[in-house]
Coordinates of C-alpha atoms and ligand atoms in Angstrom, one line a residue:
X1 CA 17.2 -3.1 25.8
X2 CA 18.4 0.5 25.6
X3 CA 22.3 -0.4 26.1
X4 CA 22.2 -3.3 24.0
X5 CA 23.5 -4.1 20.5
X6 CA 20.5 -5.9 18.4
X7 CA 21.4 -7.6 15.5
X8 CA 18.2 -6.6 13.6
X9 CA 15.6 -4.4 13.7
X10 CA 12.4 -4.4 11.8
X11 CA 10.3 -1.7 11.3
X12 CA 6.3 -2.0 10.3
X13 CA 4.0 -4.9 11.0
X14 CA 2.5 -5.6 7.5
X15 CA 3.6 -8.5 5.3
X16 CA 7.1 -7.2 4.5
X17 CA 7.9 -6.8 8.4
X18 CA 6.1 -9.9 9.4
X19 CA 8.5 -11.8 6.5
X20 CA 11.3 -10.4 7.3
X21 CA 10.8 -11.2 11.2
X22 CA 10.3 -14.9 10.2
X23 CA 13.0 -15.1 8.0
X24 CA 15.4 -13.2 10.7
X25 CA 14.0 -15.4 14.0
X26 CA 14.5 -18.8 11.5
X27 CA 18.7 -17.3 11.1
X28 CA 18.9 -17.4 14.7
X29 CA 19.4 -13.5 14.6
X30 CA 17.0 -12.7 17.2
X31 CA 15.0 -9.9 15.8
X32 CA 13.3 -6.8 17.0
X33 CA 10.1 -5.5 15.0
X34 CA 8.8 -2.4 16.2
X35 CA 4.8 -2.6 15.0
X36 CA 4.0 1.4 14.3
X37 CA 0.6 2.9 14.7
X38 CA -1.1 0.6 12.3
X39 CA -0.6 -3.0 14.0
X40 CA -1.1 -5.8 10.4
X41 CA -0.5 -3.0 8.1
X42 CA -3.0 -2.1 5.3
X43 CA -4.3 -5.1 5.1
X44 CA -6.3 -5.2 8.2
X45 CA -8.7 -2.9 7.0
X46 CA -9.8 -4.8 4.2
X47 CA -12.9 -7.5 5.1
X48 CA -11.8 -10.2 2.4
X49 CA -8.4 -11.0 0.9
X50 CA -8.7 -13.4 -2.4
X51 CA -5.4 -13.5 -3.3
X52 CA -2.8 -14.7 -1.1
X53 CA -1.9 -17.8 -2.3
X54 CA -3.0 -21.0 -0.5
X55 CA -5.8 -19.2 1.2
X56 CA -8.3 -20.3 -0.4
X57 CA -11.1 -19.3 2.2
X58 CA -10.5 -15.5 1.1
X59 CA -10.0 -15.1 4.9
X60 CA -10.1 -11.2 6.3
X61 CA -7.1 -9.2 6.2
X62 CA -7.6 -9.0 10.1
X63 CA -7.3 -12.6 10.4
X64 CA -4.2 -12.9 7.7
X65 CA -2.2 -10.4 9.8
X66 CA -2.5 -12.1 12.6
X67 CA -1.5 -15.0 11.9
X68 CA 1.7 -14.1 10.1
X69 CA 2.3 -12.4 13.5
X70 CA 1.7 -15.3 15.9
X71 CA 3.7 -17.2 13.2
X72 CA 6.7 -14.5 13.6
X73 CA 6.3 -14.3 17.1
X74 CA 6.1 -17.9 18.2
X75 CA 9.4 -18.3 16.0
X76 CA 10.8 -15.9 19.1
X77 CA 10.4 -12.0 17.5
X78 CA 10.3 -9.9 19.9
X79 CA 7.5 -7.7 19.1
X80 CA 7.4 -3.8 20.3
X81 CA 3.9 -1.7 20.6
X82 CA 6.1 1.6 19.7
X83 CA 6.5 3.8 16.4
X84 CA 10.3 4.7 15.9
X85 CA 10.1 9.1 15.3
X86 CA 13.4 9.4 14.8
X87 CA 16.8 7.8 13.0
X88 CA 20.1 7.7 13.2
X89 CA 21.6 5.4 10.9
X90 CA 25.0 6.5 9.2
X91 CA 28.2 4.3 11.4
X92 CA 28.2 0.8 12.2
X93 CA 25.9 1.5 15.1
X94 CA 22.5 2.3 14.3
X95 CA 20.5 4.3 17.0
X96 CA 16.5 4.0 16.5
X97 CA 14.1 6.3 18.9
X98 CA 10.3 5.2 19.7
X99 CA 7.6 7.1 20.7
X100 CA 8.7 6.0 24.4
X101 CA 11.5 7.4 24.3
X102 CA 13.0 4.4 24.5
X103 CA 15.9 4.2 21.8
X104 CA 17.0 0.8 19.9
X105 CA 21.1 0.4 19.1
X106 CA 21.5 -2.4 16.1
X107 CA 23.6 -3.4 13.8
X108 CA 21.1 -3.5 10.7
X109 CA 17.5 -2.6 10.1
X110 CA 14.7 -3.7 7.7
X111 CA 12.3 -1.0 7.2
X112 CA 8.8 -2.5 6.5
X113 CA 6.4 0.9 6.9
X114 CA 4.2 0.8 3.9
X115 CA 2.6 3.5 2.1
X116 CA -0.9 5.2 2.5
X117 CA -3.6 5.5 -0.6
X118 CA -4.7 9.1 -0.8
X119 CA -8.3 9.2 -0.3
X120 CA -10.4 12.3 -1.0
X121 CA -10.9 12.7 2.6
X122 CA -14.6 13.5 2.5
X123 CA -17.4 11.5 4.9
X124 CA -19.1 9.5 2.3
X125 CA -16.1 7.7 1.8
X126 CA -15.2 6.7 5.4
X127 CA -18.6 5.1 5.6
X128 CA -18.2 2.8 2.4
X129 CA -14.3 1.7 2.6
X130 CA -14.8 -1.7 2.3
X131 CA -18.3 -1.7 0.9
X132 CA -17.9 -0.9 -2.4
X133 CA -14.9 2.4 -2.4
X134 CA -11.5 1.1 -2.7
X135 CA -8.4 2.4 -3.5
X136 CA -6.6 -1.0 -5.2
X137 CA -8.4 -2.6 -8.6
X138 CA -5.8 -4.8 -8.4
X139 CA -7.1 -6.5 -4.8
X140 CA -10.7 -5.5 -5.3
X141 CA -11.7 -5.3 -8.8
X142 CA -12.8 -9.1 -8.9
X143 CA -15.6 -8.3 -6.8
X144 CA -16.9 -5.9 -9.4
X145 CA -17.2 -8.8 -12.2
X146 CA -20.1 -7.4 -14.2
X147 CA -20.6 -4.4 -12.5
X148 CA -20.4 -0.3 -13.0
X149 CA -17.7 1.1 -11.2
X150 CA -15.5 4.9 -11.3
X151 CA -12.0 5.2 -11.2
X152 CA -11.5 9.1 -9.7
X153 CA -8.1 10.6 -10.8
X154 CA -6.4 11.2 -14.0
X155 CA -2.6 10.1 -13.9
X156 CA -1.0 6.8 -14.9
X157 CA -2.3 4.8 -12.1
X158 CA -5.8 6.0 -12.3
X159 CA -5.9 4.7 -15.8
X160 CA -4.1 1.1 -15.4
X161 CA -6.3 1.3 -12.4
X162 CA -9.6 2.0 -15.0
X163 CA -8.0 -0.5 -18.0
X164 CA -7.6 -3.3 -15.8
X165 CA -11.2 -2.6 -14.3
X166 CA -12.5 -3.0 -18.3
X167 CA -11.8 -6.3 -18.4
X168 CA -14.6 -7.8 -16.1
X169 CA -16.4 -4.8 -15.6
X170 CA -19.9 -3.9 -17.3
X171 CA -18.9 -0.3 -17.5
X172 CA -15.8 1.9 -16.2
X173 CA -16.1 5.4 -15.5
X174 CA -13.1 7.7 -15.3
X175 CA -13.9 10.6 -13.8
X176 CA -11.3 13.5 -13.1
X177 CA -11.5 16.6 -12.1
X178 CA -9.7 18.8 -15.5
X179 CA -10.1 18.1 -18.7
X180 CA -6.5 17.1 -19.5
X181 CA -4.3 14.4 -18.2
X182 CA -1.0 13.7 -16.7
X183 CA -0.9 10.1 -17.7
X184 CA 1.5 8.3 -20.0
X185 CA -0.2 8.9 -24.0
X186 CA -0.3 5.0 -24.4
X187 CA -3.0 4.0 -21.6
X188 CA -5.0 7.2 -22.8
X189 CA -4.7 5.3 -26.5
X190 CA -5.7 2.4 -24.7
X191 CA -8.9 3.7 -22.2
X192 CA -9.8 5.6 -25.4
X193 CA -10.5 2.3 -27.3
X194 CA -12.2 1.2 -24.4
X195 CA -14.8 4.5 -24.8
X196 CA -15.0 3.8 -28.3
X197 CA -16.4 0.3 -27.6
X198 CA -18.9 1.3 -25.2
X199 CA -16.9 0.0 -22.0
X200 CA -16.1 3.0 -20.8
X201 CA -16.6 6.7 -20.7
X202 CA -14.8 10.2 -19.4
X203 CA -16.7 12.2 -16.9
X204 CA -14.4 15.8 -16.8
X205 CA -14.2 18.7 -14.5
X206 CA -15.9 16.8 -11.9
X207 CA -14.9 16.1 -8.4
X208 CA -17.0 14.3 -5.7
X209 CA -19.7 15.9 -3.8
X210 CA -20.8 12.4 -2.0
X211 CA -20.6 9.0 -2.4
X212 CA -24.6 7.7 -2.3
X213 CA -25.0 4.6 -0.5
X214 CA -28.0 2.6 1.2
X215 CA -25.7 1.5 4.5
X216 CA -24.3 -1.9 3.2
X217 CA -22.9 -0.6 -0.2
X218 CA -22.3 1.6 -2.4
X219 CA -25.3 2.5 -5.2
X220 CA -23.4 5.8 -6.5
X221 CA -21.8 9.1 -6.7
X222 CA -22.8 12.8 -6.5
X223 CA -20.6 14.5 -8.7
X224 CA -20.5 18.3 -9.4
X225 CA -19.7 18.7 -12.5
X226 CA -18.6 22.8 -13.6
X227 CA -21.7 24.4 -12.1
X228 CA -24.2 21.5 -11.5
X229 CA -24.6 18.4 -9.8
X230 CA -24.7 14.8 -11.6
X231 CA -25.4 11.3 -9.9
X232 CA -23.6 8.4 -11.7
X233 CA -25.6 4.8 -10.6
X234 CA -22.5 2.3 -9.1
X235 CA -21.5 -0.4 -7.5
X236 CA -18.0 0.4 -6.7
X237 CA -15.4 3.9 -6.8
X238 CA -11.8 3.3 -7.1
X239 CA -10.0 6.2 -6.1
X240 CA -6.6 6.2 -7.7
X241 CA -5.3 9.6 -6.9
X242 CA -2.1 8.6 -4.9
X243 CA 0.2 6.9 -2.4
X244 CA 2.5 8.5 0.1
X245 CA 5.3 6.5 1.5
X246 CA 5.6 6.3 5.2
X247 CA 9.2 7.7 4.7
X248 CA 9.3 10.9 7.4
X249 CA 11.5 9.3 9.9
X250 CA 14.5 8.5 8.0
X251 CA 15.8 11.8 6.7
X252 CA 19.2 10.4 5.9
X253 CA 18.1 7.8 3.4
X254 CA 18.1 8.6 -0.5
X255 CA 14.6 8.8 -1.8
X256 CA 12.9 9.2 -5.3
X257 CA 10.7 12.9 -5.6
X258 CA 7.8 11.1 -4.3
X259 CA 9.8 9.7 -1.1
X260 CA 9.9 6.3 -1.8
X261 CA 13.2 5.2 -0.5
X262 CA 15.5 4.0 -3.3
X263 CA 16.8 0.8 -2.9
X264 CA 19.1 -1.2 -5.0
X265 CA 23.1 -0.3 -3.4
X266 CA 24.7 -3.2 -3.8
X267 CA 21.6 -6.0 -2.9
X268 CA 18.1 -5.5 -4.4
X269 CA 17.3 -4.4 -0.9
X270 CA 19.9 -2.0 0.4
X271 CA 19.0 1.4 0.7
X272 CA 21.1 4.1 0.2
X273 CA 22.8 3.5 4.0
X274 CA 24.9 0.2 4.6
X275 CA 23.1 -2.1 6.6
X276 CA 20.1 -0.7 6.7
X277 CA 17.7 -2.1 4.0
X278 CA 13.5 -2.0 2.6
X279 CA 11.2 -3.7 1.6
X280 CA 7.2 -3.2 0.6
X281 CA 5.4 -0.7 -0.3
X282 CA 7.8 1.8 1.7
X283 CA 9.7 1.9 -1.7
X284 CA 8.2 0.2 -4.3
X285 CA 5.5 2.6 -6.3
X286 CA 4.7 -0.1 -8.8
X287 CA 3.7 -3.3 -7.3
X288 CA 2.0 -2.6 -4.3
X289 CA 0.3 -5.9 -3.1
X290 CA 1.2 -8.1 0.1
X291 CA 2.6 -10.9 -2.0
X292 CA 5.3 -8.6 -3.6
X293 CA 5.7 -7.0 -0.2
X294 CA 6.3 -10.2 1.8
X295 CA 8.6 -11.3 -1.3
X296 CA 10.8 -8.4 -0.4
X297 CA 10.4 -8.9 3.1
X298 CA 12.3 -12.7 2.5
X299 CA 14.8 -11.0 0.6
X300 CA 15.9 -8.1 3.0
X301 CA 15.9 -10.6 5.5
X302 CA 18.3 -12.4 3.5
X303 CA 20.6 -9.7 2.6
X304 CA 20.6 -8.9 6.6
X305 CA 22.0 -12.3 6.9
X306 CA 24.7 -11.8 4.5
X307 CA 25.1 -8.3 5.6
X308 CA 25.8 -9.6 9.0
X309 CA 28.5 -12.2 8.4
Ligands
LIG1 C1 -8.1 -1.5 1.5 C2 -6.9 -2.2 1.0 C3 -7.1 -3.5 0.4 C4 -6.0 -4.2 -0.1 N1 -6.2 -5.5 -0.5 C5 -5.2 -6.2 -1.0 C6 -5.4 -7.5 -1.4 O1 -6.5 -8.0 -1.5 N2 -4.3 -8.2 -1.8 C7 -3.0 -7.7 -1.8 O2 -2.1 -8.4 -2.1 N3 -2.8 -6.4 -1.4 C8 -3.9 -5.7 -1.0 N4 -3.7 -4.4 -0.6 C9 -2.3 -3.8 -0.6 C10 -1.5 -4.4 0.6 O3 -2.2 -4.1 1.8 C11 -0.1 -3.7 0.7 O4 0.5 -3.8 -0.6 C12 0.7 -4.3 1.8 O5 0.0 -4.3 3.0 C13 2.0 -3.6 1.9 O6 2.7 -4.2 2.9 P1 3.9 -3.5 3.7 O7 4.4 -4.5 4.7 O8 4.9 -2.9 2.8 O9 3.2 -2.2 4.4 P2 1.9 -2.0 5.3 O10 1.0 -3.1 5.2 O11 1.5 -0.6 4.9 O12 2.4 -1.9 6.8 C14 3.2 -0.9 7.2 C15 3.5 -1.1 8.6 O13 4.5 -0.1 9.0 C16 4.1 0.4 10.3 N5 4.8 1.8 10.4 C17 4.6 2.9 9.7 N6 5.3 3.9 10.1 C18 6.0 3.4 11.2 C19 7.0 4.0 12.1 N7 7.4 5.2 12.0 N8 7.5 3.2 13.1 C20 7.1 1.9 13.2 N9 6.2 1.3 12.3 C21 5.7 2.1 11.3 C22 2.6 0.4 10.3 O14 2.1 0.4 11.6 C23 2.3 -0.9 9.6 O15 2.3 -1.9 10.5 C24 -4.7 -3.6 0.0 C25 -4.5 -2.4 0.5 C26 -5.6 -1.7 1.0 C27 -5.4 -0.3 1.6

């Protein structure tokens, strides 16, 4: 492995990896995917996945990740337990180094690593990930319909995060932790309408003390709020305070202030270096859901082709 050239190497195991491995394996190119610390990605962690489309049994994230990667691998990936520290990957020759020490030579890579949602790192939370704390309306929110949920943070995201929650939830809290805001004017216009009508309501200068459960779910949140402590009655807390980008390992490549490498040199894909390209939540900050992240999978996988010939 060590002294030969790979065509392709793919880096991550979530949906834009496993994509990209199915598209590359079906070209004939014979790809590599190195799987990182998190084998399935994000998704894995999740206990119920309603929208990929065609599964309709809203099977577990556990059991969707593993079935793209029998699909990748019985399509002849070869599939490496290993997290790549450190890149090289200006010249035609790109050098890749795992944890091993074993180091990759290719001609092109696809890097698939995902981001991370910021949590607020306390114990309460740990427990209920997955039973009622979440850190995506966008995947989750359905299972709210009707219920009272909090959105903690208090930039753009936190807000779509909270306006999106308004339209099937009973009641949307938005609790930050200062009284001002560093999101857009519009979706404050917008959340503020939502107060006004009763479907939501601000809770400021608060941060979490615990998030109150009886086990199974979530019932609420201990709040302290300036020098007291409040308990808001829930069902769910979306905490919308952040991604980071898995991103450390490739120095070279051009990234935006958050890290998110910047892609769009030529194909949608390419990152700033030729032949190496990205796809997923590794540099998208907007979309962030497996559908998009397989959709750019597909399409690095493509440019890799074209790349290639
Ligand atoms: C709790 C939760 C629930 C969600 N629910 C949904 C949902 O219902 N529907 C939906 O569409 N989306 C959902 N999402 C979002 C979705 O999981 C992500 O958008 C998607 O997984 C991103 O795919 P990705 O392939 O870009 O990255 P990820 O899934 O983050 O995978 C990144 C991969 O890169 C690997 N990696 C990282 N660093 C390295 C390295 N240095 N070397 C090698 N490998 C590395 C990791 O091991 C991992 O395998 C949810 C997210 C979370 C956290």
């Amino acid at each position: 492995m060590t002294d030969k050239i790979l065509n392709t190497v793919i880096i991550g195991s979530g949906p834009a990896g496993y994509a990209a491995a199915i598209y590359t394996a079906r070209a004939n190119l014979n790809p590599v995917l190195v799987s990182g610390p998190e084998v399935g990605g994000q998704l894995t962690t999740t206990p119920e996945i309603g929208n990929w489309p065609g599964a309709k049994d809203n099977p577990s994230g556990f059991d969707l990740m593993q079935t793209m990667m029998e699909h990748a691998k019985q399509l002849g990936t070869e599939m490496l337990s290993d997290t790549v520290v450190k890149t090289s990957l200006k010249g035609e020759v790109k050098e890749l180094t795992l944890a091993s020490g074993k180091v990759l030579k290719t001609k092109s890579v696809i890097i698939g690593t995902g981001a991370k949602a910021r949590y607020l790192g306390i114990d309460s939370e740990e427990q209920y990930k997955g039973k009622g704390v979440s850190a995506c309306a966008t995947c989750d929110g359905f299972f709210f319909r009707k219920k009272t949920v909090a959105v903690i943070g208090g930039g753009s995201a936190a807000f779509i995060e909270a306006l999106f929650l308004t339209n099937m939830c009973e009641k949307v809290y938005l609790v930050h932790r200062r009284e001002g805001f560093r999101a857009e004017k519009v979706l404050i216009d917008r959340f503020d309408e939502q107060v006004k009508l009763g479907k939501a309501e601000y809770v400021l200068n608060a941060t979490v003390d615990t998030i109150l459960g009886d086990g199974n779910s979530v019932t609420g949140v201990k709040l302290k709020q300036k020098d007291q402590f409040i308990e808001l009655p829930l069902n769910g807390l979306f905490v919308a305070i952040g991604h980071v980008p898995a991103t450390e390992p490739f120095p070279e490549l051009e990234k935006d202030d958050q890290g998110y490498l910047k892609t769009g040199f030529g194909t949608e894909t390419q990152t700033s270096i030729e032949g190496v390209f990205a796809a997923g939540d590794c540099c998208d900050p907007v979309y962030r859901q497996a559908i998009t992240s397989a959709g750019q999978g597909c399409k690095a996988a493509l440019d890799v082709e074209h790349f290639l010939m």
